Every structure is written in structure tokens, then in C-alpha cells.
mmCIF file with all atom_site columns, C-alpha atoms in Angstrom:
data_model
loop_
_atom_site.group_PDB
_atom_site.id
_atom_site.type_symbol
_atom_site.label_atom_id
_atom_site.label_alt_id
_atom_site.label_comp_id
_atom_site.label_asym_id
_atom_site.label_entity_id
_atom_site.label_seq_id
_atom_site.pdbx_PDB_ins_code
_atom_site.Cartn_x
_atom_site.Cartn_y
_atom_site.Cartn_z
_atom_site.occupancy
_atom_site.B_iso_or_equiv
_atom_site.pdbx_formal_charge
_atom_site.auth_seq_id
_atom_site.auth_comp_id
_atom_site.auth_asym_id
_atom_site.auth_atom_id
_atom_site.pdbx_PDB_model_num
ATOM 1   C CA . MET A 1 1   ? 15.902  -4.519  17.370  1.00 52.00 ? 84  MET A CA 1
ATOM 2   C CA . SER A 1 2   ? 17.213  -5.691  14.065  1.00 67.00 ? 85  SER A CA 1
ATOM 3   C CA . THR A 1 3   ? 18.346  -8.814  16.034  1.00 88.00 ? 86  THR A CA 1
ATOM 4   C CA . THR A 1 4   ? 14.908  -9.204  17.473  1.00 88.00 ? 87  THR A CA 1
ATOM 5   C CA . VAL A 1 5   ? 13.127  -9.134  14.204  1.00 92.00 ? 88  VAL A CA 1
ATOM 6   C CA . GLU A 1 6   ? 16.016  -11.461 12.621  1.00 93.00 ? 89  GLU A CA 1
ATOM 7   C CA . ARG A 1 7   ? 14.989  -13.949 15.384  1.00 93.00 ? 90  ARG A CA 1
ATOM 8   C CA . ALA A 1 8   ? 11.272  -13.316 14.541  1.00 93.00 ? 91  ALA A CA 1
ATOM 9   C CA . ARG A 1 9   ? 11.923  -13.954 10.969  1.00 94.00 ? 92  ARG A CA 1
ATOM 10  C CA . GLU A 1 10  ? 13.852  -17.200 11.817  1.00 94.00 ? 93  GLU A CA 1
ATOM 11  C CA . ALA A 1 11  ? 10.854  -18.322 13.829  1.00 93.00 ? 94  ALA A CA 1
ATOM 12  C CA . LEU A 1 12  ? 8.553   -17.785 11.408  1.00 93.00 ? 95  LEU A CA 1
ATOM 13  C CA . ALA A 1 13  ? 9.954   -19.477 8.873   1.00 94.00 ? 96  ALA A CA 1
ATOM 14  C CA . SER A 1 14  ? 10.496  -22.331 10.970  1.00 95.00 ? 97  SER A CA 1
ATOM 15  C CA . GLY A 1 15  ? 6.627   -22.649 10.867  1.00 92.00 ? 98  GLY A CA 1
ATOM 16  C CA . LEU A 1 16  ? 5.722   -21.134 14.178  1.00 93.00 ? 99  LEU A CA 1
ATOM 17  C CA . PRO A 1 17  ? 2.639   -19.021 13.713  1.00 92.00 ? 100 PRO A CA 1
ATOM 18  C CA . PRO A 1 18  ? 2.926   -15.094 14.608  1.00 93.00 ? 101 PRO A CA 1
ATOM 19  C CA . THR A 1 19  ? 1.215   -15.353 17.800  1.00 91.00 ? 102 THR A CA 1
ATOM 20  C CA . SER A 1 20  ? 3.633   -17.844 19.246  1.00 92.00 ? 103 SER A CA 1
ATOM 21  C CA . VAL A 1 21  ? 6.356   -15.780 17.874  1.00 93.00 ? 104 VAL A CA 1
ATOM 22  C CA . TYR A 1 22  ? 5.202   -12.759 19.801  1.00 91.00 ? 105 TYR A CA 1
ATOM 23  C CA . ALA A 1 23  ? 4.530   -15.043 23.063  1.00 89.00 ? 106 ALA A CA 1
ATOM 24  C CA . ALA A 1 24  ? 8.369   -15.897 23.044  1.00 90.00 ? 107 ALA A CA 1
ATOM 25  C CA . LEU A 1 25  ? 9.716   -12.819 22.097  1.00 90.00 ? 108 LEU A CA 1
ATOM 26  C CA . ALA A 1 26  ? 7.568   -10.543 24.458  1.00 86.00 ? 109 ALA A CA 1
ATOM 27  C CA . VAL A 1 27  ? 8.902   -12.231 27.830  1.00 83.00 ? 110 VAL A CA 1
ATOM 28  C CA . GLY A 1 28  ? 10.574  -9.188  29.660  1.00 81.00 ? 111 GLY A CA 1
ATOM 29  C CA . ALA A 1 29  ? 9.935   -6.862  26.758  1.00 83.00 ? 112 ALA A CA 1
ATOM 30  C CA . ASP A 1 30  ? 7.585   -4.372  25.765  1.00 81.00 ? 113 ASP A CA 1
ATOM 31  C CA . PHE A 1 31  ? 4.493   -5.854  24.372  1.00 82.00 ? 114 PHE A CA 1
ATOM 32  C CA . GLN A 1 32  ? 3.711   -3.289  21.862  1.00 84.00 ? 115 GLN A CA 1
ATOM 33  C CA . ASP A 1 33  ? 7.142   -2.918  20.682  1.00 89.00 ? 116 ASP A CA 1
ATOM 34  C CA . THR A 1 34  ? 7.331   -6.697  20.411  1.00 90.00 ? 117 THR A CA 1
ATOM 35  C CA . ALA A 1 35  ? 4.169   -6.639  18.355  1.00 90.00 ? 118 ALA A CA 1
ATOM 36  C CA . LEU A 1 36  ? 5.469   -4.180  15.868  1.00 93.00 ? 119 LEU A CA 1
ATOM 37  C CA . VAL A 1 37  ? 8.865   -6.481  15.810  1.00 94.00 ? 120 VAL A CA 1
ATOM 38  C CA . VAL A 1 38  ? 6.601   -9.323  14.605  1.00 94.00 ? 121 VAL A CA 1
ATOM 39  C CA . CYS A 1 39  ? 4.747   -7.177  12.271  1.00 93.00 ? 122 CYS A CA 1
ATOM 40  C CA . ASP A 1 40  ? 8.157   -6.460  10.441  1.00 94.00 ? 123 ASP A CA 1
ATOM 41  C CA . ALA A 1 41  ? 9.341   -9.795  10.486  1.00 95.00 ? 124 ALA A CA 1
ATOM 42  C CA . LEU A 1 42  ? 6.309   -10.469 8.351   1.00 95.00 ? 125 LEU A CA 1
ATOM 43  C CA . GLY A 1 43  ? 6.588   -7.690  6.020   1.00 93.00 ? 126 GLY A CA 1
ATOM 44  C CA . ILE A 1 44  ? 3.715   -5.457  7.158   1.00 94.00 ? 127 ILE A CA 1
ATOM 45  C CA . PRO A 1 45  ? 4.631   -2.181  6.361   1.00 93.00 ? 128 PRO A CA 1
ATOM 46  C CA . ARG A 1 46  ? 5.445   0.046   9.746   1.00 93.00 ? 129 ARG A CA 1
ATOM 47  C CA . ALA A 1 47  ? 2.635   2.636   9.201   1.00 93.00 ? 130 ALA A CA 1
ATOM 48  C CA . ASP A 1 48  ? 0.159   -0.528  8.749   1.00 90.00 ? 131 ASP A CA 1
ATOM 49  C CA . ALA A 1 49  ? 1.445   -2.061  11.547  1.00 91.00 ? 132 ALA A CA 1
ATOM 50  C CA . GLU A 1 50  ? 1.028   1.261   14.108  1.00 91.00 ? 133 GLU A CA 1
ATOM 51  C CA . GLN A 1 51  ? -2.472  1.245   12.728  1.00 88.00 ? 134 GLN A CA 1
ATOM 52  C CA . ARG A 1 52  ? -3.860  -2.066  13.402  1.00 85.00 ? 135 ARG A CA 1
ATOM 53  C CA . LEU A 1 53  ? -2.226  -1.564  16.754  1.00 86.00 ? 136 LEU A CA 1
ATOM 54  C CA . ARG A 1 54  ? -3.699  1.676   17.557  1.00 84.00 ? 137 ARG A CA 1
ATOM 55  C CA . GLY A 1 55  ? -7.119  0.083   17.994  1.00 69.00 ? 138 GLY A CA 1
ATOM 56  C CA . ALA A 1 56  ? -5.313  -2.192  20.637  1.00 71.00 ? 139 ALA A CA 1
ATOM 57  C CA . GLU A 1 57  ? -4.225  0.515   22.939  1.00 68.00 ? 140 GLU A CA 1
ATOM 58  C CA . GLU A 1 58  ? -6.341  -0.029  25.868  1.00 69.00 ? 141 GLU A CA 1
ATOM 59  C CA . LEU A 1 59  ? -5.073  -3.643  26.095  1.00 68.00 ? 142 LEU A CA 1
ATOM 60  C CA . TRP A 1 60  ? -1.338  -2.881  26.304  1.00 67.00 ? 143 TRP A CA 1
ATOM 61  C CA . GLY A 1 61  ? -1.794  -1.584  30.188  1.00 66.00 ? 144 GLY A CA 1
ATOM 62  C CA . ASP A 1 62  ? -3.336  -5.226  31.323  1.00 68.00 ? 145 ASP A CA 1
ATOM 63  C CA . PHE A 1 63  ? -1.594  -7.123  28.531  1.00 70.00 ? 146 PHE A CA 1
ATOM 64  C CA . ALA A 1 64  ? 0.168   -10.421 30.052  1.00 71.00 ? 147 ALA A CA 1
ATOM 65  C CA . PRO A 1 65  ? 1.614   -13.368 28.640  1.00 71.00 ? 148 PRO A CA 1
ATOM 66  C CA . GLY A 1 66  ? -1.016  -15.687 27.026  1.00 75.00 ? 149 GLY A CA 1
ATOM 67  C CA . ASP A 1 67  ? -3.117  -12.683 25.698  1.00 76.00 ? 150 ASP A CA 1
ATOM 68  C CA . GLU A 1 68  ? -1.200  -12.848 22.493  1.00 81.00 ? 151 GLU A CA 1
ATOM 69  C CA . GLU A 1 69  ? -4.560  -14.328 21.055  1.00 83.00 ? 152 GLU A CA 1
ATOM 70  C CA . LEU A 1 70  ? -6.108  -10.960 21.387  1.00 83.00 ? 153 LEU A CA 1
ATOM 71  C CA . LEU A 1 71  ? -3.365  -9.839  18.691  1.00 85.00 ? 154 LEU A CA 1
ATOM 72  C CA . ASP A 1 72  ? -5.026  -12.471 16.352  1.00 83.00 ? 155 ASP A CA 1
ATOM 73  C CA . LEU A 1 73  ? -8.455  -11.539 16.895  1.00 82.00 ? 156 LEU A CA 1
ATOM 74  C CA . ILE A 1 74  ? -7.777  -8.165  15.867  1.00 83.00 ? 157 ILE A CA 1
ATOM 75  C CA . GLY A 1 75  ? -5.392  -8.965  12.806  1.00 87.00 ? 158 GLY A CA 1
ATOM 76  C CA . ALA A 1 76  ? -2.321  -7.568  14.110  1.00 88.00 ? 159 ALA A CA 1
ATOM 77  C CA . PHE A 1 77  ? -0.438  -9.988  12.286  1.00 91.00 ? 160 PHE A CA 1
ATOM 78  C CA . ASP A 1 78  ? -2.563  -10.797 9.239   1.00 91.00 ? 161 ASP A CA 1
ATOM 79  C CA . VAL A 1 79  ? -0.527  -10.629 5.704   1.00 91.00 ? 162 VAL A CA 1
ATOM 80  C CA . HIS A 1 80  ? -2.352  -8.957  3.024   1.00 90.00 ? 163 HIS A CA 1
ATOM 81  C CA . VAL A 1 81  ? -1.809  -11.220 -0.356  1.00 91.00 ? 164 VAL A CA 1
ATOM 82  C CA . ALA A 1 82  ? -2.167  -10.213 -3.923  1.00 92.00 ? 165 ALA A CA 1
ATOM 83  C CA . LEU A 1 83  ? -3.968  -12.733 -5.888  1.00 93.00 ? 166 LEU A CA 1
ATOM 84  C CA . ASP A 1 84  ? -3.865  -13.917 -9.619  1.00 95.00 ? 167 ASP A CA 1
ATOM 85  C CA . GLU A 1 85  ? -6.343  -12.436 -12.010 1.00 95.00 ? 168 GLU A CA 1
ATOM 86  C CA . PRO A 1 86  ? -9.378  -15.346 -11.426 1.00 94.00 ? 169 PRO A CA 1
ATOM 87  C CA . GLY A 1 87  ? -8.412  -14.926 -7.723  1.00 94.00 ? 170 GLY A CA 1
ATOM 88  C CA . GLU A 1 88  ? -9.001  -11.030 -7.565  1.00 95.00 ? 171 GLU A CA 1
ATOM 89  C CA . ARG A 1 89  ? -12.064 -11.616 -9.525  1.00 96.00 ? 172 ARG A CA 1
ATOM 90  C CA . VAL A 1 90  ? -13.715 -13.971 -6.891  1.00 95.00 ? 173 VAL A CA 1
ATOM 91  C CA . ARG A 1 91  ? -12.475 -11.427 -4.172  1.00 96.00 ? 174 ARG A CA 1
ATOM 92  C CA . ARG A 1 92  ? -14.243 -8.537  -5.842  1.00 95.00 ? 175 ARG A CA 1
ATOM 93  C CA . LEU A 1 93  ? -17.218 -10.692 -6.529  1.00 95.00 ? 176 LEU A CA 1
ATOM 94  C CA . LEU A 1 94  ? -17.437 -11.563 -3.002  1.00 95.00 ? 177 LEU A CA 1
ATOM 95  C CA . GLY A 1 95  ? -16.993 -7.930  -2.036  1.00 94.00 ? 178 GLY A CA 1
ATOM 96  C CA . ARG A 1 96  ? -19.913 -7.194  -4.115  1.00 94.00 ? 179 ARG A CA 1
ATOM 97  C CA . SER A 1 97  ? -22.338 -9.775  -2.684  1.00 93.00 ? 180 SER A CA 1
ATOM 98  C CA . MET A 1 98  ? -21.325 -8.233  0.824   1.00 92.00 ? 181 MET A CA 1
ATOM 99  C CA . GLY A 1 99  ? -22.523 -5.103  -0.727  1.00 92.00 ? 182 GLY A CA 1
ATOM 100 C CA . ALA A 1 100 ? -25.946 -6.449  -1.887  1.00 92.00 ? 183 ALA A CA 1
ATOM 101 C CA . LEU A 1 101 ? -26.739 -7.773  1.589   1.00 92.00 ? 184 LEU A CA 1
ATOM 102 C CA . GLY A 1 102 ? -27.816 -4.484  2.720   1.00 91.00 ? 185 GLY A CA 1
ATOM 103 C CA . GLY A 1 103 ? -25.770 -4.172  5.657   1.00 90.00 ? 186 GLY A CA 1
ATOM 104 C CA . ILE A 1 104 ? -23.903 -6.625  7.997   1.00 90.00 ? 187 ILE A CA 1
ATOM 105 C CA . ALA A 1 105 ? -22.771 -6.853  11.145  1.00 87.00 ? 188 ALA A CA 1
ATOM 106 C CA . SER A 1 106 ? -19.572 -5.504  12.090  1.00 87.00 ? 189 SER A CA 1
ATOM 107 C CA . GLY A 1 107 ? -18.032 -8.321  13.788  1.00 86.00 ? 190 GLY A CA 1
ATOM 108 C CA . ALA A 1 108 ? -19.242 -10.532 10.689  1.00 90.00 ? 191 ALA A CA 1
ATOM 109 C CA . ALA A 1 109 ? -17.794 -7.710  7.992   1.00 91.00 ? 192 ALA A CA 1
ATOM 110 C CA . PHE A 1 110 ? -14.256 -7.800  9.994   1.00 90.00 ? 193 PHE A CA 1
ATOM 111 C CA . SER A 1 111 ? -14.263 -11.326 9.580   1.00 91.00 ? 194 SER A CA 1
ATOM 112 C CA . ILE A 1 112 ? -14.679 -11.576 6.303   1.00 93.00 ? 195 ILE A CA 1
ATOM 113 C CA . GLY A 1 113 ? -12.828 -8.630  5.250   1.00 92.00 ? 196 GLY A CA 1
ATOM 114 C CA . ARG A 1 114 ? -10.127 -10.443 6.848   1.00 92.00 ? 197 ARG A CA 1
ATOM 115 C CA . LYS A 1 115 ? -10.270 -13.160 4.891   1.00 93.00 ? 198 LYS A CA 1
ATOM 116 C CA . LEU A 1 116 ? -10.651 -11.471 1.843   1.00 94.00 ? 199 LEU A CA 1
ATOM 117 C CA . ASP A 1 117 ? -7.661  -9.589  2.412   1.00 93.00 ? 200 ASP A CA 1
ATOM 118 C CA . THR A 1 118 ? -5.640  -12.519 3.540   1.00 92.00 ? 201 THR A CA 1
ATOM 119 C CA . GLY A 1 119 ? -6.640  -14.884 0.268   1.00 93.00 ? 202 GLY A CA 1
ATOM 120 C CA . ARG A 1 120 ? -8.828  -17.570 2.522   1.00 92.00 ? 203 ARG A CA 1
ATOM 121 C CA . LEU A 1 121 ? -11.410 -17.084 -0.420  1.00 94.00 ? 204 LEU A CA 1
ATOM 122 C CA . PRO A 1 122 ? -13.531 -20.457 0.613   1.00 93.00 ? 205 PRO A CA 1
ATOM 123 C CA . GLU A 1 123 ? -13.737 -19.378 4.015   1.00 91.00 ? 206 GLU A CA 1
ATOM 124 C CA . ALA A 1 124 ? -15.083 -15.986 2.896   1.00 93.00 ? 207 ALA A CA 1
ATOM 125 C CA . TYR A 1 125 ? -17.527 -17.742 0.679   1.00 92.00 ? 208 TYR A CA 1
ATOM 126 C CA . THR A 1 126 ? -19.302 -20.003 2.918   1.00 90.00 ? 209 THR A CA 1
ATOM 127 C CA . VAL A 1 127 ? -19.545 -17.566 5.480   1.00 92.00 ? 210 VAL A CA 1
ATOM 128 C CA . LEU A 1 128 ? -21.264 -15.232 2.733   1.00 92.00 ? 211 LEU A CA 1
ATOM 129 C CA . VAL A 1 129 ? -23.702 -17.944 1.648   1.00 88.00 ? 212 VAL A CA 1
ATOM 130 C CA . GLY A 1 130 ? -24.680 -18.389 5.030   1.00 87.00 ? 213 GLY A CA 1
ATOM 131 C CA . LEU A 1 131 ? -25.775 -14.338 5.599   1.00 89.00 ? 214 LEU A CA 1
ATOM 132 C CA . PRO A 1 132 ? -29.251 -13.366 5.359   1.00 88.00 ? 215 PRO A CA 1
ATOM 133 C CA . VAL A 1 133 ? -30.286 -10.366 2.975   1.00 88.00 ? 216 VAL A CA 1
ATOM 134 C CA . ARG A 1 134 ? -31.407 -7.475  4.888   1.00 90.00 ? 217 ARG A CA 1
ATOM 135 C CA . GLU A 1 135 ? -34.743 -5.677  3.887   1.00 90.00 ? 218 GLU A CA 1
ATOM 136 C CA . ARG A 1 136 ? -32.659 -2.831  2.091   1.00 91.00 ? 219 ARG A CA 1
ATOM 137 C CA . GLY A 1 137 ? -30.520 -5.437  0.248   1.00 91.00 ? 220 GLY A CA 1
ATOM 138 C CA . ASP A 1 138 ? -30.810 -6.720  -3.235  1.00 91.00 ? 221 ASP A CA 1
ATOM 139 C CA . PRO A 1 139 ? -31.316 -10.688 -3.233  1.00 90.00 ? 222 PRO A CA 1
ATOM 140 C CA . ALA A 1 140 ? -31.107 -10.976 -6.754  1.00 90.00 ? 223 ALA A CA 1
ATOM 141 C CA . ARG A 1 141 ? -27.647 -9.253  -6.976  1.00 91.00 ? 224 ARG A CA 1
ATOM 142 C CA . TYR A 1 142 ? -26.397 -10.821 -3.653  1.00 91.00 ? 225 TYR A CA 1
ATOM 143 C CA . ARG A 1 143 ? -27.159 -14.465 -5.242  1.00 88.00 ? 226 ARG A CA 1
ATOM 144 C CA . ALA A 1 144 ? -25.602 -13.682 -8.550  1.00 90.00 ? 227 ALA A CA 1
ATOM 145 C CA . GLU A 1 145 ? -22.584 -12.486 -7.243  1.00 91.00 ? 228 GLU A CA 1
ATOM 146 C CA . LEU A 1 146 ? -22.402 -15.412 -5.038  1.00 91.00 ? 229 LEU A CA 1
ATOM 147 C CA . ILE A 1 147 ? -23.303 -17.996 -7.944  1.00 90.00 ? 230 ILE A CA 1
ATOM 148 C CA . ALA A 1 148 ? -20.554 -16.343 -10.175 1.00 92.00 ? 231 ALA A CA 1
ATOM 149 C CA . ALA A 1 149 ? -17.957 -16.510 -7.100  1.00 93.00 ? 232 ALA A CA 1
ATOM 150 C CA . GLY A 1 150 ? -18.823 -20.031 -6.592  1.00 90.00 ? 233 GLY A CA 1
ATOM 151 C CA . GLU A 1 151 ? -18.374 -21.152 -9.902  1.00 90.00 ? 234 GLU A CA 1
ATOM 152 C CA . LEU A 1 152 ? -15.221 -19.215 -10.441 1.00 93.00 ? 235 LEU A CA 1
ATOM 153 C CA . LEU A 1 153 ? -13.789 -20.278 -7.101  1.00 91.00 ? 236 LEU A CA 1
ATOM 154 C CA . ALA A 1 154 ? -14.258 -23.884 -7.953  1.00 89.00 ? 237 ALA A CA 1
ATOM 155 C CA . THR A 1 155 ? -12.058 -23.686 -10.999 1.00 89.00 ? 238 THR A CA 1
ATOM 156 C CA . TRP A 1 156 ? -9.635  -21.448 -8.938  1.00 91.00 ? 239 TRP A CA 1
ATOM 157 C CA . LEU A 1 157 ? -9.114  -23.768 -6.057  1.00 85.00 ? 240 LEU A CA 1
ATOM 158 C CA . PRO A 1 158 ? -5.636  -26.124 -6.118  1.00 84.00 ? 241 PRO A CA 1
ATOM 159 C CA . PRO A 1 159 ? -6.907  -29.842 -7.150  1.00 83.00 ? 242 PRO A CA 1
ATOM 160 C CA . ASP A 1 160 ? -5.188  -31.310 -4.250  1.00 85.00 ? 243 ASP A CA 1
ATOM 161 C CA . ASP A 1 161 ? -6.954  -29.105 -1.704  1.00 83.00 ? 244 ASP A CA 1
ATOM 162 C CA . GLN A 1 162 ? -10.087 -31.599 -1.343  1.00 83.00 ? 245 GLN A CA 1
ATOM 163 C CA . GLU A 1 163 ? -11.175 -30.014 2.238   1.00 85.00 ? 246 GLU A CA 1
ATOM 164 C CA . ALA A 1 164 ? -11.628 -26.487 0.647   1.00 82.00 ? 247 ALA A CA 1
ATOM 165 C CA . ALA A 1 165 ? -13.070 -27.982 -2.701  1.00 82.00 ? 248 ALA A CA 1
ATOM 166 C CA . GLY A 1 166 ? -15.893 -29.636 -0.624  1.00 83.00 ? 249 GLY A CA 1
ATOM 167 C CA . ARG A 1 167 ? -16.606 -26.753 1.611   1.00 84.00 ? 250 ARG A CA 1
ATOM 168 C CA . VAL A 1 168 ? -16.906 -24.593 -1.486  1.00 83.00 ? 251 VAL A CA 1
ATOM 169 C CA . ARG A 1 169 ? -19.121 -27.452 -3.360  1.00 82.00 ? 252 ARG A CA 1
ATOM 170 C CA . GLU A 1 170 ? -21.497 -27.684 -0.234  1.00 85.00 ? 253 GLU A CA 1
ATOM 171 C CA . ALA A 1 171 ? -21.908 -23.863 -0.212  1.00 83.00 ? 254 ALA A CA 1
ATOM 172 C CA . ARG A 1 172 ? -22.452 -23.510 -3.883  1.00 80.00 ? 255 ARG A CA 1
ATOM 173 C CA . GLU A 1 173 ? -25.186 -26.281 -3.454  1.00 81.00 ? 256 GLU A CA 1
ATOM 174 C CA . ARG A 1 174 ? -26.755 -24.275 -0.764  1.00 81.00 ? 257 ARG A CA 1
ATOM 175 C CA . CYS A 1 175 ? -26.881 -20.930 -2.622  1.00 77.00 ? 258 CYS A CA 1
ATOM 176 C CA . ALA A 1 176 ? -28.266 -22.780 -5.686  1.00 75.00 ? 259 ALA A CA 1
ATOM 177 C CA . ARG A 1 177 ? -30.971 -24.340 -3.673  1.00 77.00 ? 260 ARG A CA 1
ATOM 178 C CA . ARG A 1 178 ? -31.991 -20.896 -2.333  1.00 69.00 ? 261 ARG A CA 1
ATOM 179 C CA . ASP A 1 179 ? -31.609 -19.147 -5.896  1.00 59.00 ? 262 ASP A CA 1
ATOM 180 C CA . ALA A 1 180 ? -33.829 -22.095 -7.587  1.00 58.00 ? 263 ALA A CA 1
ATOM 181 C CA . SER A 1 181 ? -36.492 -21.771 -4.469  1.00 55.00 ? 264 SER A CA 1
ATOM 182 C CA . GLY A 1 182 ? -36.448 -18.289 -4.729  1.00 52.00 ? 265 GLY A CA 1
ATOM 183 C CA . SER A 1 183 ? -36.361 -17.892 -1.026  1.00 47.00 ? 266 SER A CA 1
ATOM 184 C CA . ARG A 1 184 ? -33.532 -16.551 1.035   1.00 46.00 ? 267 ARG A CA 1
ATOM 185 C CA . PRO A 1 185 ? -33.906 -15.663 4.728   1.00 49.00 ? 268 PRO A CA 1
ATOM 186 C CA . ARG A 1 186 ? -34.281 -12.055 5.200   1.00 49.00 ? 269 ARG A CA 1
ATOM 187 C CA . ALA A 1 187 ? -33.010 -9.768  8.183   1.00 52.00 ? 270 ALA A CA 1
ATOM 188 C CA . ARG A 1 188 ? -34.411 -6.496  9.375   1.00 48.00 ? 271 ARG A CA 1
#
């Protein structure tokens, strides 16, 4: 097993995505054990990896080569990152803006949560800006949290990441327009 973990680490270090490493190692091997090996190689604690895979137990019986993308969809190989203090403030503001929505579809919540956990803050921000506030939500708090997050996020992004900066700028402008007009789509 340790040799397999080393092979997985080497493959990951070469730049292969975790699902590709999994696919290469899973040939002729136990699918679940291979997923645990890749998680180990990524530095994901065993208990956390087992918890993530527990939700996919019904898949293992029918799992076949090519199904590795399902592991990506459930976040099996997500590496949670610690951010610097400004990044953590952005993450907290985005989390509070989610709370102010007054409810969110479980799939969207899972997707945004994954983005926040893995440090993909610009992606989480652009998704959150487009979500409607439900009737039981707090539109003023939602907008205030997003505006503050957008301002801080714009200064936090690396200067050479023009693509993310452009997406964040566009989302901030949409958020500001909605705030200025006082209108925000509401969902029931």
C-alpha cells in the first residue's frame, strides 16, 4: 500500500489531477481502497477520506473505469486550504452572505461550500452574487456581506490573475447595481 501511495504522490507531483491518478491506479485494484490511497497521497486525513467516501458506498458495486469523475463530483479529492487573514475574512463574509439568503438549494450549497473549503473564493463569490434571496432571507445583510467580500476579494487576488479579477469585477458591478436599485430577485 505504501508503494501505491508513493506512486500516487509522484503522479500528483507531476501535475496529474487526482481523478487521473485514481484512474491509473484503479486498474485491477479495489476502487474504494484506491480512492483512499489517492486521498492519503493528497494529505487528506484517513477519517476525513472515509467520511467523504461513505456517501458514495452505493457506487462501489457498479463502479467501473471511467466513473472516476463521480469521485470529483462528491469532493472526494478536495484538499481544504488554510488562507491568510484577508482570505479568511473573505471566506467568512461569503459564508455569512449564504446565511442571509434565507435558504439555498442543497446542490448549490454543496458546490459553494466546496469552493470555500478549497480556497476558490472568486468562483464562490461569482456564484453567490447570482443567487436570489428567499422571502425569509435578509436582502440588506446579503448585499452588505457581498459588497464587503467583493471589495476585499479584489485586493486579495494576485495581481497577475487577470481572469479571476475580471470575473470578480463583473460580479461586484452586478452586485452594486442591484444594491443601488434596491432590487434583488427574491425566491420563495
